[in-house]
PDB file of C-alpha atoms in Angstrom:
ATOM      1  CA  MET A   1     -31.337  12.513 -13.859  1.00 48.00           C
ATOM      2  CA  ASN A   2     -33.642   9.664 -14.103  1.00 45.00           C
ATOM      3  CA  LYS A   3     -33.018   6.501 -11.646  1.00 47.00           C
ATOM      4  CA  THR A   4     -31.405   4.287 -14.397  1.00 43.00           C
ATOM      5  CA  LEU A   5     -29.187   6.651 -15.702  1.00 39.00           C
ATOM      6  CA  LEU A   6     -27.911   6.933 -12.443  1.00 38.00           C
ATOM      7  CA  ALA A   7     -27.601   3.279 -11.419  1.00 43.00           C
ATOM      8  CA  LEU A   8     -25.478   2.880 -14.869  1.00 38.00           C
ATOM      9  CA  LEU A   9     -23.328   5.526 -13.928  1.00 38.00           C
ATOM     10  CA  LEU A  10     -22.575   4.710 -10.378  1.00 45.00           C
ATOM     11  CA  ALA A  11     -21.879   0.811 -11.821  1.00 43.00           C
ATOM     12  CA  PHE A  12     -19.475   1.859 -14.513  1.00 44.00           C
ATOM     13  CA  GLY A  13     -18.034   3.927 -11.629  1.00 43.00           C
ATOM     14  CA  VAL A  14     -16.844   0.810  -9.858  1.00 40.00           C
ATOM     15  CA  SER A  15     -16.465  -1.307 -12.823  1.00 38.00           C
ATOM     16  CA  ALA A  16     -13.693   0.822 -13.713  1.00 41.00           C
ATOM     17  CA  VAL A  17     -12.306   1.084 -10.249  1.00 40.00           C
ATOM     18  CA  GLN A  18     -12.321  -2.381  -9.874  1.00 45.00           C
ATOM     19  CA  ALA A  19     -10.572  -3.003 -13.616  1.00 52.00           C
ATOM     20  CA  GLU A  20      -7.249  -0.454 -12.415  1.00 74.00           C
ATOM     21  CA  GLY A  21      -6.956  -3.049  -9.574  1.00 93.00           C
ATOM     22  CA  ILE A  22      -4.295  -1.307  -6.583  1.00 96.00           C
ATOM     23  CA  VAL A  23      -2.784   0.608  -9.233  1.00 97.00           C
ATOM     24  CA  GLY A  24      -3.064   4.340  -7.848  1.00 97.00           C
ATOM     25  CA  LYS A  25      -2.586   6.427  -4.900  1.00 98.00           C
ATOM     26  CA  TRP A  26      -3.021   5.580  -1.295  1.00 98.00           C
ATOM     27  CA  LYS A  27      -2.639   7.279   1.791  1.00 98.00           C
ATOM     28  CA  THR A  28      -1.387   5.111   4.157  1.00 95.00           C
ATOM     29  CA  ILE A  29      -3.101   4.356   7.880  1.00 92.00           C
ATOM     30  CA  ASP A  30      -0.933   3.536  10.653  1.00 89.00           C
ATOM     31  CA  ASP A  31      -2.367   0.337  12.485  1.00 85.00           C
ATOM     32  CA  GLU A  32      -1.133   1.348  15.888  1.00 87.00           C
ATOM     33  CA  THR A  33      -2.098   5.195  15.763  1.00 90.00           C
ATOM     34  CA  GLY A  34      -5.086   5.102  12.876  1.00 91.00           C
ATOM     35  CA  LYS A  35      -3.560   8.538  11.850  1.00 93.00           C
ATOM     36  CA  ALA A  36      -2.373   8.677   8.206  1.00 95.00           C
ATOM     37  CA  ARG A  37       1.153   8.891   7.627  1.00 95.00           C
ATOM     38  CA  SER A  38       1.741   9.152   3.872  1.00 96.00           C
ATOM     39  CA  ILE A  39       0.812   8.844   0.108  1.00 98.00           C
ATOM     40  CA  VAL A  40       2.145   5.896  -1.827  1.00 98.00           C
ATOM     41  CA  SER A  41       1.765   5.302  -5.531  1.00 98.00           C
ATOM     42  CA  ILE A  42       1.222   1.716  -6.163  1.00 98.00           C
ATOM     43  CA  SER A  43       2.244   1.243 -10.139  1.00 97.00           C
ATOM     44  CA  GLU A  44       2.300  -2.480 -12.223  1.00 97.00           C
ATOM     45  CA  VAL A  45       5.661  -3.235 -13.741  1.00 92.00           C
ATOM     46  CA  ASN A  46       5.630  -6.572 -16.038  1.00 94.00           C
ATOM     47  CA  GLY A  47       2.778  -7.816 -13.840  1.00 93.00           C
ATOM     48  CA  GLN A  48       4.026  -7.028 -10.254  1.00 96.00           C
ATOM     49  CA  TYR A  49       3.197  -4.140  -8.294  1.00 97.00           C
ATOM     50  CA  GLN A  50       5.198  -1.833  -6.659  1.00 96.00           C
ATOM     51  CA  GLY A  51       4.761   1.195  -4.246  1.00 97.00           C
ATOM     52  CA  LYS A  52       6.709   4.026  -3.510  1.00 96.00           C
ATOM     53  CA  ILE A  53       6.311   6.776  -0.713  1.00 97.00           C
ATOM     54  CA  VAL A  54       5.469  10.293  -2.639  1.00 98.00           C
ATOM     55  CA  GLU A  55       4.466  12.320   0.086  1.00 97.00           C
ATOM     56  CA  LEU A  56       4.102  12.421   3.639  1.00 97.00           C
ATOM     57  CA  MET A  57       1.623  13.873   6.078  1.00 96.00           C
ATOM     58  CA  PRO A  58       2.307  17.251   8.348  1.00 94.00           C
ATOM     59  CA  ASN A  59       4.546  16.572  11.192  1.00 90.00           C
ATOM     60  CA  VAL A  60       5.786  12.906   9.763  1.00 93.00           C
ATOM     61  CA  PRO A  61       9.305  13.476   9.346  1.00 93.00           C
ATOM     62  CA  ASN A  62      11.281  12.538   6.297  1.00 95.00           C
ATOM     63  CA  LYS A  63      13.695  10.499   8.005  1.00 93.00           C
ATOM     64  CA  CYS A  64      13.881   6.673   8.012  1.00 91.00           C
ATOM     65  CA  PRO A  65      15.248   5.514  11.337  1.00 88.00           C
ATOM     66  CA  GLY A  66      15.488   1.925  10.461  1.00 87.00           C
ATOM     67  CA  CYS A  67      17.877   2.230   7.383  1.00 88.00           C
ATOM     68  CA  ASP A  68      21.030   1.428   7.560  1.00 87.00           C
ATOM     69  CA  GLY A  69      22.706   1.863   4.122  1.00 84.00           C
ATOM     70  CA  SER A  70      22.090  -1.814   3.240  1.00 81.00           C
ATOM     71  CA  SER A  71      20.714  -3.571   0.602  1.00 72.00           C
ATOM     72  CA  LYS A  72      17.893  -4.906   3.134  1.00 72.00           C
ATOM     73  CA  THR A  73      17.122  -1.352   3.803  1.00 71.00           C
ATOM     74  CA  PHE A  74      17.124  -0.572  -0.115  1.00 72.00           C
ATOM     75  CA  GLY A  75      20.463   1.584   0.325  1.00 77.00           C
ATOM     76  CA  VAL A  76      18.838   4.244   2.182  1.00 82.00           C
ATOM     77  CA  ALA A  77      20.926   5.266   4.569  1.00 86.00           C
ATOM     78  CA  LYS A  78      20.409   5.750   8.501  1.00 86.00           C
ATOM     79  CA  ASP A  79      18.035   8.890   8.446  1.00 88.00           C
ATOM     80  CA  GLY A  80      17.785   9.123   4.705  1.00 90.00           C
ATOM     81  CA  PRO A  81      14.994  10.064   3.180  1.00 93.00           C
ATOM     82  CA  ILE A  82      11.767   8.191   3.041  1.00 93.00           C
ATOM     83  CA  VAL A  83       9.961  10.357  -0.118  1.00 96.00           C
ATOM     84  CA  GLY A  84      10.946   8.363  -2.681  1.00 94.00           C
ATOM     85  CA  MET A  85      11.534   4.961  -1.100  1.00 93.00           C
ATOM     86  CA  THR A  86      10.260   1.858  -2.730  1.00 93.00           C
ATOM     87  CA  ILE A  87       8.063   0.002   0.628  1.00 94.00           C
ATOM     88  CA  LEU A  88       6.319  -2.435  -1.595  1.00 94.00           C
ATOM     89  CA  ARG A  89       7.633  -4.974  -4.179  1.00 94.00           C
ATOM     90  CA  ASN A  90       6.648  -7.622  -6.469  1.00 95.00           C
ATOM     91  CA  LEU A  91       2.934  -8.831  -5.606  1.00 96.00           C
ATOM     92  CA  LYS A  92       1.205 -10.395  -7.941  1.00 96.00           C
ATOM     93  CA  ALA A  93      -2.449 -10.235  -8.848  1.00 94.00           C
ATOM     94  CA  ASP A  94      -5.117 -13.210  -8.211  1.00 87.00           C
ATOM     95  CA  GLY A  95      -8.585 -11.734  -8.342  1.00 79.00           C
ATOM     96  CA  ASP A  96      -9.252  -9.128  -5.854  1.00 80.00           C
ATOM     97  CA  LYS A  97      -5.677 -10.641  -3.928  1.00 93.00           C
ATOM     98  CA  TYR A  98      -2.127  -9.612  -4.111  1.00 96.00           C
ATOM     99  CA  SER A  99       0.198 -11.920  -2.753  1.00 94.00           C
ATOM    100  CA  GLY A 100       4.066 -13.101  -3.314  1.00 93.00           C
ATOM    101  CA  GLY A 101       5.434  -9.662  -2.614  1.00 93.00           C
ATOM    102  CA  SER A 102       7.945  -8.097   0.173  1.00 93.00           C
ATOM    103  CA  VAL A 103       6.860  -5.008   2.325  1.00 93.00           C
ATOM    104  CA  PHE A 104       9.808  -2.855   3.963  1.00 91.00           C
ATOM    105  CA  ASP A 105       8.681  -0.824   7.175  1.00 89.00           C
ATOM    106  CA  PRO A 106      11.398   2.077   7.449  1.00 88.00           C
ATOM    107  CA  LYS A 107      10.222   2.484  11.061  1.00 84.00           C
ATOM    108  CA  SER A 108      11.829  -0.847  11.765  1.00 86.00           C
ATOM    109  CA  GLY A 109      14.161  -1.155   8.846  1.00 87.00           C
ATOM    110  CA  LYS A 110      12.235  -4.979   8.309  1.00 87.00           C
ATOM    111  CA  THR A 111      11.339  -6.256   5.022  1.00 90.00           C
ATOM    112  CA  TYR A 112       8.025  -8.728   5.388  1.00 91.00           C
ATOM    113  CA  LYS A 113       6.607 -11.117   3.189  1.00 93.00           C
ATOM    114  CA  GLY A 114       3.563  -8.665   1.630  1.00 93.00           C
ATOM    115  CA  SER A 115       0.023  -9.735   0.559  1.00 94.00           C
ATOM    116  CA  ALA A 116      -3.018  -7.613  -0.287  1.00 96.00           C
ATOM    117  CA  LYS A 117      -6.682  -7.281  -0.631  1.00 96.00           C
ATOM    118  CA  LEU A 118      -8.796  -5.043  -2.112  1.00 95.00           C
ATOM    119  CA  SER A 119     -12.252  -4.025  -1.123  1.00 94.00           C
ATOM    120  CA  GLY A 120     -15.544  -4.781  -3.376  1.00 92.00           C
ATOM    121  CA  ASP A 121     -15.609  -0.999  -4.372  1.00 93.00           C
ATOM    122  CA  GLY A 122     -11.912  -0.639  -5.113  1.00 94.00           C
ATOM    123  CA  GLN A 123     -11.527   1.869  -2.351  1.00 96.00           C
ATOM    124  CA  LYS A 124      -9.653   0.059   0.254  1.00 96.00           C
ATOM    125  CA  LEU A 125      -6.967  -1.886  -0.050  1.00 96.00           C
ATOM    126  CA  VAL A 126      -5.936  -3.955   3.070  1.00 96.00           C
ATOM    127  CA  LEU A 127      -2.134  -4.512   3.482  1.00 95.00           C
ATOM    128  CA  ARG A 128      -0.555  -7.515   5.304  1.00 93.00           C
ATOM    129  CA  GLY A 129       3.273  -7.541   6.278  1.00 91.00           C
ATOM    130  CA  TYR A 130       4.284 -10.871   8.096  1.00 92.00           C
ATOM    131  CA  VAL A 131       6.624 -13.499   8.478  1.00 89.00           C
ATOM    132  CA  GLY A 132       6.225 -17.343   8.757  1.00 80.00           C
ATOM    133  CA  VAL A 133       3.422 -19.271   6.689  1.00 72.00           C
ATOM    134  CA  GLY A 134      -0.387 -19.630   6.515  1.00 60.00           C
ATOM    135  CA  VAL A 135      -1.633 -20.036   9.654  1.00 59.00           C
ATOM    136  CA  LEU A 136       1.551 -19.974  11.370  1.00 67.00           C
ATOM    137  CA  SER A 137       2.405 -16.484  10.349  1.00 71.00           C
ATOM    138  CA  VAL A 138       2.887 -13.422  12.430  1.00 86.00           C
ATOM    139  CA  GLY A 139       2.469  -9.745  11.596  1.00 87.00           C
ATOM    140  CA  ARG A 140       0.310  -6.695  10.934  1.00 89.00           C
ATOM    141  CA  SER A 141      -2.170  -5.322   8.554  1.00 91.00           C
ATOM    142  CA  GLN A 142      -3.163  -1.712   7.652  1.00 93.00           C
ATOM    143  CA  THR A 143      -6.247  -0.608   5.705  1.00 95.00           C
ATOM    144  CA  TRP A 144      -5.023   2.061   3.080  1.00 97.00           C
ATOM    145  CA  GLN A 145      -7.698   4.260   1.605  1.00 97.00           C
ATOM    146  CA  ARG A 146      -8.144   5.717  -2.417  1.00 98.00           C
ATOM    147  CA  ILE A 147      -7.034   8.681  -3.065  1.00 96.00           C
ATOM    148  CA  GLU A 148      -8.963   9.975  -6.333  1.00 79.00           C
TER     149      GLU A 148
END
């Protein structure tokens, strides 16, 4: 294969991934342990992005310790199933950044403001959950990996 054709194929592949934005499946990596925890499927609904847990890694219990059945925990009962839970809601695109949404943490049962940034090659998503505004915000970030 000649170099020009290879370069075109590689450029088209990166452009196709960037065009789909954050839609697709992502492996979540715990920011505290560095270990993969779940697979989240992100979809677009009416211009907003939602993320649902579709699979857990082996040895990760399918129980929501932070849930209590209230609307703030999306109606999931204590120790209710995590698989099928929507943990990312209402993100809106702005170029390679996404903002205005919320992120739910099943461990703590807390919902945070959410934002995300897609890497240039479209293979990593840095998701941030935070409280506060601007430089006064406090939160955590996780880097998720795209699953082909």
